mmCIF file of C-alpha atoms in Angstrom:
data_model
loop_
_atom_site.group_PDB
_atom_site.id
_atom_site.type_symbol
_atom_site.label_atom_id
_atom_site.label_comp_id
_atom_site.label_asym_id
_atom_site.label_seq_id
_atom_site.Cartn_x
_atom_site.Cartn_y
_atom_site.Cartn_z
ATOM 1 C CA MET A 1 3.310 -3.131 -3.815
ATOM 2 C CA THR A 2 3.466 -0.423 -6.272
ATOM 3 C CA PRO A 3 4.897 0.391 -9.608
ATOM 4 C CA HIS A 4 5.619 3.936 -8.701
ATOM 5 C CA ARG A 5 9.402 4.113 -8.218
ATOM 6 C CA LYS A 6 9.103 7.981 -7.334
ATOM 7 C CA TRP A 7 6.836 7.446 -4.341
ATOM 8 C CA PHE A 8 9.762 5.576 -2.340
ATOM 9 C CA THR A 9 11.424 7.918 0.413
ATOM 10 C CA THR A 10 13.878 5.113 0.941
ATOM 11 C CA TYR A 11 14.714 2.142 -1.680
ATOM 12 C CA ARG A 12 16.867 -0.916 -1.754
ATOM 13 C CA THR A 13 17.398 -2.932 -4.959
ATOM 14 C CA LEU A 14 16.612 -6.555 -4.531
ATOM 15 C CA THR A 15 19.258 -8.647 -5.841
ATOM 16 C CA PRO A 16 18.104 -11.257 -7.123
ATOM 17 C CA PRO A 17 14.623 -10.027 -7.683
ATOM 18 C CA THR A 18 11.972 -11.554 -5.484
ATOM 19 C CA PRO A 19 9.101 -13.382 -7.127
ATOM 20 C CA VAL A 20 5.484 -12.304 -5.835
ATOM 21 C CA THR A 21 2.597 -14.612 -6.499
ATOM 22 C CA LEU A 22 -0.599 -12.707 -7.288
ATOM 23 C CA GLY A 23 -4.420 -13.711 -6.418
ATOM 24 C CA ASP A 24 -4.507 -15.470 -10.024
ATOM 25 C CA ASP A 25 -1.426 -17.438 -9.405
ATOM 26 C CA SER A 26 0.732 -15.405 -11.873
ATOM 27 C CA THR A 27 4.080 -14.218 -10.763
ATOM 28 C CA MET A 28 5.711 -10.878 -11.128
ATOM 29 C CA GLN A 29 9.200 -9.906 -9.992
ATOM 30 C CA ALA A 30 9.753 -7.286 -7.290
ATOM 31 C CA THR A 31 13.033 -5.484 -8.144
ATOM 32 C CA GLY A 32 13.181 -3.355 -5.053
ATOM 33 C CA ILE A 33 12.069 -2.687 -1.437
ATOM 34 C CA GLY A 34 11.498 0.380 0.698
ATOM 35 C CA THR A 35 9.330 3.170 2.462
ATOM 36 C CA VAL A 36 6.462 4.906 0.900
ATOM 37 C CA THR A 37 4.890 7.808 2.619
ATOM 38 C CA LEU A 38 1.114 8.567 1.857
ATOM 39 C CA HIS A 39 -0.823 11.661 2.483
ATOM 40 C CA ALA A 40 -4.551 11.467 2.671
ATOM 41 C CA LYS A 41 -6.819 14.469 3.040
ATOM 42 C CA VAL A 42 -10.174 13.881 4.885
ATOM 43 C CA ALA A 43 -12.484 16.518 5.955
ATOM 44 C CA GLY A 44 -9.920 19.105 5.414
ATOM 45 C CA LYS A 45 -7.372 17.259 7.655
ATOM 46 C CA ILE A 46 -4.155 15.719 6.355
ATOM 47 C CA HIS A 47 -3.245 12.353 7.578
ATOM 48 C CA GLU A 48 0.248 10.942 6.972
ATOM 49 C CA PHE A 49 0.917 7.154 6.855
ATOM 50 C CA ILE A 50 4.402 5.734 6.604
ATOM 51 C CA LEU A 51 4.339 2.263 4.786
ATOM 52 C CA SER A 52 7.439 0.084 5.326
ATOM 53 C CA ASN A 53 8.530 -2.778 3.335
ATOM 54 C CA VAL A 54 6.772 -1.726 0.271
ATOM 55 C CA LEU A 55 7.534 -3.814 -2.742
ATOM 56 C CA PHE A 56 8.563 -2.124 -6.115
ATOM 57 C CA ILE A 57 7.187 -4.092 -9.020
ATOM 58 C CA LEU A 58 7.707 -2.104 -12.340
ATOM 59 C CA ASP A 59 5.102 -4.159 -14.442
ATOM 60 C CA PHE A 60 2.426 -3.891 -11.865
ATOM 61 C CA ARG A 61 -0.720 -1.765 -12.895
ATOM 62 C CA ILE A 62 -2.057 -0.681 -9.622
ATOM 63 C CA THR A 63 -0.959 0.008 -6.012
ATOM 64 C CA LEU A 64 -2.103 -2.638 -3.284
ATOM 65 C CA ILE A 65 -2.122 -1.777 0.314
ATOM 66 C CA SER A 66 -2.274 -4.960 2.729
ATOM 67 C CA VAL A 67 -5.363 -4.877 4.820
ATOM 68 C CA LYS A 68 -3.573 -7.063 7.398
ATOM 69 C CA ARG A 69 -0.857 -4.656 7.639
ATOM 70 C CA LEU A 70 -3.230 -1.757 8.205
ATOM 71 C CA ALA A 71 -4.732 -3.869 11.110
ATOM 72 C CA SER A 72 -1.371 -4.562 12.635
ATOM 73 C CA ALA A 73 -0.879 -0.679 12.853
ATOM 74 C CA GLY A 74 -4.119 -0.266 14.786
ATOM 75 C CA LEU A 75 -6.229 0.758 11.706
ATOM 76 C CA SER A 76 -9.703 -0.785 10.684
ATOM 77 C CA THR A 77 -11.007 -0.958 7.088
ATOM 78 C CA PHE A 78 -14.559 -1.054 5.571
ATOM 79 C CA PHE A 79 -15.377 -1.713 2.161
ATOM 80 C CA PRO A 80 -18.922 -0.383 1.291
ATOM 81 C CA GLY A 81 -21.100 -2.864 -0.834
ATOM 82 C CA ASN A 82 -21.087 -2.247 -4.718
ATOM 83 C CA THR A 83 -18.077 0.200 -4.531
ATOM 84 C CA SER A 84 -14.323 -0.266 -5.421
ATOM 85 C CA HIS A 85 -13.605 1.769 -2.459
ATOM 86 C CA CYS A 86 -11.964 1.060 0.933
ATOM 87 C CA ILE A 87 -12.350 3.463 3.801
ATOM 88 C CA VAL A 88 -9.635 3.280 6.673
ATOM 89 C CA TYR A 89 -10.327 4.240 10.207
ATOM 90 C CA GLN A 90 -8.218 5.041 13.152
ATOM 91 C CA GLY A 91 -10.880 4.335 16.085
ATOM 92 C CA LYS A 92 -14.088 5.959 14.888
ATOM 93 C CA GLN A 93 -12.253 8.624 12.646
ATOM 94 C CA GLN A 94 -11.975 8.249 8.943
ATOM 95 C CA VAL A 95 -8.358 8.703 7.897
ATOM 96 C CA MET A 96 -8.153 7.438 4.295
ATOM 97 C CA THR A 97 -10.204 6.458 1.366
#
């Protein structure tokens, strides 16, 4: 989920908008869905990730990536204690922070 419309490489308007329930039980409306390509530079190497079925929520203030979807793509995640970071690995190689 992201509020950044310009990030989408493909985009389809959702008519009607789709309600999305957040962790605090509030609801926001997803008005679009599509594909977002991310580029992460780790240790001088650029990794490309293509995320599909990304929801566009204009009023959202942050971007969220599903840990479950990362795992289904063969990636693993690590959340170091006392930080707000997530480190993503492909095998033993760090590919995103």
